C-alpha positions as MATLAB code, in Angstrom:
seq = 'MGLLKRLTRATKKRSTRRRGFAAAAKQSLPIIRWFGPSATIAGVMAVVGMLFTGKIDFNRLDGLTGGIVGGSGEATIQPVSLRTLGQKSPQTIRIATFNIQVFGDKKSQDANVMQSLAQVISQFDVVAIQEVRGGDSAAIDRLVDLVNRSGGAYAGIISEPIGRTSQKESYAFVWDQSRIMFNPNSAYVVQDAADRMHREPMVASFEVRTVASDGRLPFSFNIINAHTDPDEVSATRGINELDVLDDVFVRVRDYEYQTSGQEDTLLVGDLNVDVKGLSELGSIPNVVSIAGDIKTNTLRTKTYDHILIDRTMTTEYTGRYGVLDFQTDLGLTQEQASRVSDHQPVWAEFSAFESVRQPAIAADIRGTEAAPL';
ca = [
       0.149    9.583  -45.523;
       0.563    6.300  -43.795;
       1.159    6.084  -40.090;
       2.725    2.720  -39.520;
       4.966    0.480  -41.481;
       3.252   -2.209  -39.469;
       1.282   -2.676  -36.308;
       2.993   -5.311  -34.228;
       4.290   -6.350  -30.871;
       7.760   -5.101  -30.099;
      10.511   -7.589  -30.807;
      13.548   -6.053  -29.102;
      14.730   -7.924  -26.048;
      14.552   -5.807  -22.941;
      15.083   -6.457  -19.257;
      11.865   -6.861  -17.329;
      10.697   -6.901  -13.763;
       8.210   -9.636  -12.963;
       6.179   -9.778   -9.789;
       3.145  -11.996   -9.489;
       1.166  -13.249  -12.486;
       3.851  -15.870  -13.010;
       1.975  -17.759  -15.690;
       1.048  -14.627  -17.575;
       4.523  -13.177  -17.293;
       6.024  -16.201  -18.996;
       3.975  -15.275  -22.039;
       4.464  -11.515  -21.701;
       5.700   -9.215  -24.409;
       9.325   -8.082  -24.183;
       8.259   -4.439  -24.353;
       6.130   -4.690  -21.211;
       7.398   -4.642  -17.654;
       5.190   -6.726  -15.387;
       4.422   -6.521  -11.713;
       1.790   -7.951   -9.432;
      -0.157   -6.876   -6.374;
       2.298   -8.445   -3.974;
       5.071   -6.028   -4.968;
       6.673   -4.262   -2.023;
       9.386   -1.637   -1.642;
      11.327   -2.411    1.546;
      11.816    0.483    3.908;
       9.519    2.855    2.022;
       6.033    2.227    3.331;
       5.051    1.691    6.920;
       1.360    1.108    6.993;
      -0.900    2.447    9.698;
      -4.634    1.826    9.752;
      -6.831    4.788    8.974;
     -10.584    5.026    8.767;
     -12.542    7.698    6.953;
     -16.135    8.754    7.271;
     -18.666    9.715    4.668;
     -19.748    8.249    1.369;
     -19.052    8.799   -2.284;
     -21.763    9.946   -4.630;
     -20.416    8.138   -7.652;
     -22.465   10.276  -10.020;
     -20.284   13.226   -9.007;
     -17.482   11.560   -7.050;
     -18.002   14.236   -4.407;
     -18.139   13.997   -0.639;
     -15.034   12.044    0.362;
     -13.871   13.518    3.660;
     -10.943   13.284    6.013;
      -7.531   11.720    5.918;
      -5.584   14.264    3.858;
      -3.087   16.271    5.834;
      -0.689   18.900    4.566;
       3.018   18.704    5.213;
       6.410   18.095    3.715;
       5.774   14.506    2.653;
       7.743   12.995    5.534;
       4.704   11.442    7.227;
       4.192    7.698    7.152;
       2.220    6.505    4.146;
      -1.083    5.180    5.376;
      -3.596    2.869    3.684;
      -6.930    3.977    2.322;
     -10.074    2.585    3.877;
     -11.869    1.214    0.855;
     -15.091    0.721    2.767;
     -15.660    4.490    2.733;
     -16.211    4.196   -1.001;
     -19.154    1.844   -0.736;
     -19.422   -1.325   -2.770;
     -18.852   -1.077   -6.499;
     -21.880   -2.039   -8.520;
     -21.810   -5.494  -10.148;
     -23.715   -3.973  -13.058;
     -21.198   -1.296  -14.062;
     -17.481   -0.482  -14.173;
     -15.607    2.815  -14.146;
     -12.668    3.555  -16.425;
     -10.423    6.553  -15.807;
      -7.478    8.303  -17.424;
      -4.963   10.111  -15.244;
      -1.760   12.001  -16.046;
       0.168   11.783  -12.770;
       2.601   14.603  -13.401;
       6.244   13.416  -13.293;
       5.336   10.249  -11.391;
       8.677    8.810  -10.443;
      10.762    7.870   -7.433;
      10.562   11.233   -5.641;
       6.801   11.668   -5.892;
       6.122    8.035   -5.023;
       7.907    8.507   -1.692;
       5.797   11.520   -0.708;
       3.375   10.095    1.861;
       0.626   12.668    1.382;
       0.720   12.492   -2.405;
       0.613    8.704   -2.348;
      -2.316    8.765    0.079;
      -4.274   10.903   -2.387;
      -3.268    8.800   -5.391;
      -4.336    5.598   -3.619;
      -7.718    7.148   -2.865;
      -8.114    8.033   -6.525;
      -7.088    4.644   -7.920;
      -9.303    2.687   -5.542;
     -12.424    4.392   -6.876;
     -12.009    3.011  -10.398;
     -11.865   -0.411  -12.034;
      -9.298    0.443  -14.715;
      -7.003    3.480  -14.773;
      -4.818    4.439  -17.736;
      -1.841    6.415  -16.403;
       0.484    8.741  -18.278;
       3.814   10.402  -17.428;
       5.461    7.657  -15.383;
       9.140    8.546  -14.998;
      12.268    6.834  -13.802;
      12.708    4.071  -16.354;
      11.280    1.341  -14.126;
       8.086    0.292  -12.388;
       9.029    1.460   -8.864;
       6.444    4.262   -8.648;
       3.615    2.083   -9.945;
       4.727   -0.774   -7.682;
       4.412    1.480   -4.660;
       1.037    2.813   -5.690;
      -0.446   -0.636   -6.314;
       1.062   -1.957   -3.108;
      -0.452    0.885   -1.075;
      -3.920    0.328   -2.514;
      -3.651   -3.400   -1.836;
      -2.428   -2.897    1.729;
      -5.679   -1.012    2.189;
      -7.735   -4.041    1.170;
      -7.652   -3.854   -2.610;
      -6.718   -6.479   -5.175;
      -5.101   -4.320   -7.845;
      -2.417   -5.072  -10.413;
      -0.755   -3.182  -13.214;
       1.512   -3.140  -16.216;
       3.966   -0.530  -17.425;
       5.552    0.057  -20.815;
       9.182    0.668  -21.538;
      10.259    4.352  -21.423;
       9.141    6.108  -24.598;
      10.110    9.410  -26.193;
      12.606   11.223  -28.381;
      14.442   13.080  -25.619;
      16.233   12.073  -22.435;
      12.999   12.817  -20.510;
      11.299    9.599  -21.532;
       7.985    8.473  -20.056;
       6.199    5.182  -19.593;
       2.511    4.380  -19.838;
       0.789    2.241  -17.243;
      -2.522    0.499  -16.646;
      -3.776   -0.316  -13.153;
      -6.910   -2.389  -12.598;
      -9.006   -4.046   -9.900;
      -8.379   -7.772  -10.302;
     -11.502   -8.674   -8.374;
     -13.605   -7.071  -11.117;
     -11.413   -6.898  -14.219;
      -9.375   -9.477  -16.127;
      -6.372   -8.380  -18.177;
      -5.573  -10.303  -21.341;
      -1.902  -11.173  -20.693;
      -1.087  -11.399  -24.393;
      -2.700   -8.109  -25.331;
      -0.299   -5.326  -24.329;
       1.878   -3.590  -26.908;
       3.188   -0.217  -27.921;
       2.160    0.973  -31.379;
       5.084    0.988  -33.804;
       5.606    4.383  -35.455;
       8.258    3.732  -38.101;
       7.894    7.239  -39.574;
       8.461    8.831  -36.152;
       5.379   11.008  -36.371;
       4.705   10.923  -32.638;
       6.901   11.859  -29.704;
       5.403    9.072  -27.581;
       3.718    6.179  -29.365;
       0.537    4.989  -27.581;
       0.269    1.807  -25.569;
      -2.619   -0.652  -26.053;
      -4.055   -3.272  -23.701;
      -7.217   -5.389  -23.554;
      -9.497   -6.122  -20.598;
     -12.697   -7.975  -19.737;
     -15.110   -7.567  -16.851;
     -14.845  -10.435  -14.378;
     -18.486  -11.460  -14.136;
     -20.858  -14.246  -15.136;
     -22.931  -13.943  -18.291;
     -26.459  -12.812  -17.499;
     -29.588  -13.171  -19.645;
     -27.420  -14.226  -22.550;
     -25.207  -11.133  -22.271;
     -21.471  -11.732  -22.090;
     -19.058   -9.777  -19.895;
     -17.989   -6.450  -21.400;
     -14.561   -6.659  -23.048;
     -12.636   -3.745  -24.513;
      -9.310   -2.353  -25.718;
      -7.798    0.866  -24.401;
      -5.343    3.009  -26.332;
      -3.342    5.024  -23.780;
      -1.911    8.217  -25.321;
       0.054   11.292  -24.269;
       0.694   13.862  -26.961;
       3.528   16.371  -27.023;
       1.992   19.814  -26.293;
       4.345   21.357  -28.846;
       3.117   19.016  -31.589;
      -0.653   19.407  -31.450;
      -0.977   22.827  -33.036;
      -3.039   23.131  -36.206;
      -0.218   25.236  -37.676;
       2.411   22.512  -37.431;
       3.351   20.394  -40.415;
       2.593   17.149  -38.564;
      -0.095   17.397  -35.905;
      -0.080   14.406  -33.557;
      -3.878   14.508  -33.422;
      -3.839   13.829  -37.179;
      -1.723   10.773  -36.439;
      -3.887    9.509  -33.588;
      -6.878    9.158  -35.902;
      -4.849    6.611  -37.876;
      -3.842    4.911  -34.622;
      -7.445    4.626  -33.482;
      -8.703    3.183  -36.771;
      -5.773    0.804  -37.241;
      -5.803   -0.526  -33.698;
      -9.561   -0.990  -33.840;
      -9.317   -2.854  -37.139;
      -6.350   -4.928  -35.988;
      -8.058   -5.980  -32.763;
     -11.283   -6.847  -34.566;
      -9.489   -8.918  -37.183;
      -7.288  -10.771  -34.672;
      -9.608  -11.226  -31.698;
     -13.077  -10.105  -32.759;
     -12.907   -7.222  -30.274;
     -15.360   -4.465  -31.230;
     -14.905   -1.897  -28.443;
     -11.881    0.389  -28.506;
     -11.395    3.425  -26.275;
      -8.720    6.076  -26.829;
      -7.862    7.837  -23.586;
      -5.188   10.107  -22.233;
      -3.648   13.536  -22.040;
      -4.095   14.948  -25.532;
      -3.219   18.560  -24.618;
      -6.161   19.997  -26.578;
      -9.852   20.723  -26.103;
     -12.530   19.188  -28.315;
     -12.052   21.774  -31.068;
      -8.373   20.900  -31.179;
      -8.907   17.179  -31.753;
      -8.463   17.788  -35.482;
      -8.693   14.605  -37.613;
      -9.058   12.447  -34.501;
     -12.241   14.328  -33.686;
     -13.495   13.864  -37.243;
     -13.680   10.065  -37.221;
     -17.362    9.238  -37.805;
     -19.263    8.605  -34.555;
     -16.187    9.089  -32.344;
     -16.863   11.451  -29.431;
     -15.023   12.726  -26.369;
     -17.216   11.624  -23.472;
     -16.413   14.521  -21.143;
     -16.278   17.097  -23.925;
     -14.752   20.411  -22.917;
     -15.039   19.926  -19.167;
     -11.915   21.416  -17.550;
      -9.439   18.725  -16.576;
      -6.350   20.504  -15.298;
      -5.993   20.959  -11.553;
      -6.643   24.708  -11.795;
      -9.852   23.913  -13.753;
      -8.949   26.348  -16.529;
      -8.041   24.026  -19.438;
      -9.244   20.861  -21.160;
      -6.455   18.398  -21.827;
      -7.688   14.904  -20.987;
     -10.202   12.790  -22.888;
     -11.965    9.443  -23.109;
     -13.007    8.857  -26.724;
     -15.352    6.123  -27.910;
     -17.230    5.207  -31.049;
     -20.763    5.826  -29.784;
     -22.308    3.463  -32.348;
     -20.083    0.587  -31.203;
     -19.457    1.150  -27.508;
     -23.096    1.329  -26.489;
     -22.079   -0.079  -23.110;
     -21.347    3.502  -22.051;
     -24.006    4.413  -19.470;
     -23.887    8.186  -19.926;
     -22.218    8.837  -16.575;
     -18.853   10.587  -16.545;
     -16.949   13.230  -14.657;
     -13.687   14.698  -13.447;
     -12.522   13.839   -9.943;
     -11.785   17.206   -8.333;
      -8.926   17.031   -5.837;
     -10.192   19.933   -3.767;
     -13.897   19.054   -3.771;
     -13.710   15.266   -3.765;
     -10.566   14.691   -1.722;
     -10.641   17.784    0.480;
      -7.218   19.020   -0.615;
      -6.043   22.596   -0.639;
      -4.944   24.008   -3.985;
      -1.312   23.663   -2.936;
      -1.800   20.032   -1.912;
      -3.650   19.301   -5.150;
      -0.837   20.767   -7.229;
       1.630   18.373   -5.583;
      -0.481   15.421   -6.697;
      -0.630   16.458  -10.365;
      -1.447   19.304  -12.708;
      -4.126   17.000  -14.201;
      -7.216   15.493  -12.589;
      -8.662   12.076  -13.475;
     -11.397   11.895  -16.107;
     -13.732    8.912  -15.721;
     -16.655    7.255  -17.474;
     -19.018    4.452  -16.520;
     -19.811    1.397  -18.650;
     -22.106   -1.590  -18.358;
     -20.452   -4.724  -17.020;
     -22.152   -6.636  -19.858;
     -21.901   -6.497  -23.615;
     -24.691   -4.772  -25.488;
     -26.589   -6.699  -28.109;
     -24.947   -5.917  -31.437;
     -26.741   -5.207  -34.678;
     -25.048   -7.044  -37.575;
     -24.809   -3.849  -39.607;
     -22.912   -2.088  -36.815;
     -20.297   -4.802  -36.489;
     -19.846   -4.682  -40.252;
     -18.883   -1.006  -39.978;
     -15.530   -1.979  -38.486;
     -14.701   -4.257  -41.380;
     -15.596   -1.509  -43.806;
     -13.590    1.277  -42.143;
     -10.711    2.617  -44.177;
      -7.561    4.044  -42.633;
      -4.742    5.926  -44.287;
      -2.802    3.640  -46.663;
       0.288    1.841  -45.362;
];
């Protein structure tokens, strides 16, 4: 069965919000809402300086201390001291996926939740976010603005609301502009003409902002951001969304290679299954879930979230990965953690530079066959 009548940028005209990135926004896709790091929400955030002590062991993302206080969410939102994180390595980047449960206007005005979210975001170079609610970019605007008021240089993009029901969700990407470049013409939502998925994935392309070294170019990559419907990933259902996502992965990878020569594609997000439940998606040759069956929900009882790569192509992966634990890494109580999200971020580390490709490996992309159109 075919997945897509075509893979294309959306063509419907939609209202957008543009903040910053003026040149890029003029070329932006109608389906994408844009905002920049200068976005502010008047009257919402009063910023007070706060310093933390301790260091992060990035191999485990453990050891961050201080700064998180319980309460009703009425406290003033305060910036994160990025210096407590140590300097990010110029040799590597960290990519994360994070389902911020029902991330809309209400949650984005909870000072303690936003403090924790800003701490999380500032530890990574690119974060793919799922479950943004509200129909606009307000929640993401506030999050990016808080990180930047703390000394960051982050930006983001958000898709239009997607879904079959009234409870639509948007995808978002947030990235550190000082280390990552976003291709302004690269963002789109996959077109699912047969309506085989509740929420079609969003795709965007990035490149590490660094100078070529020893003949090695900066690492560039595509990310497919996905959030499956938990009721539509059962092996007993007639159409399993995981059996659709394998087509998405192969088609997007082929499309990006044919149009831009891009060889590295990651599929990340809340897939609502463990490794055994990945079905046809988990059967694509050489495609693996980096974190495997490590527990990713906040209670640490279930595996829902994944970062999948083709291990023969994306050899930039360094072998380091993990789940940021709200209680261990951020010092939250279980109750505080549950207010942040019922999911915890999954992350993986990659080289900042492209690996040397073998001609036969690159040819594998051209020879891959997807389900017929």
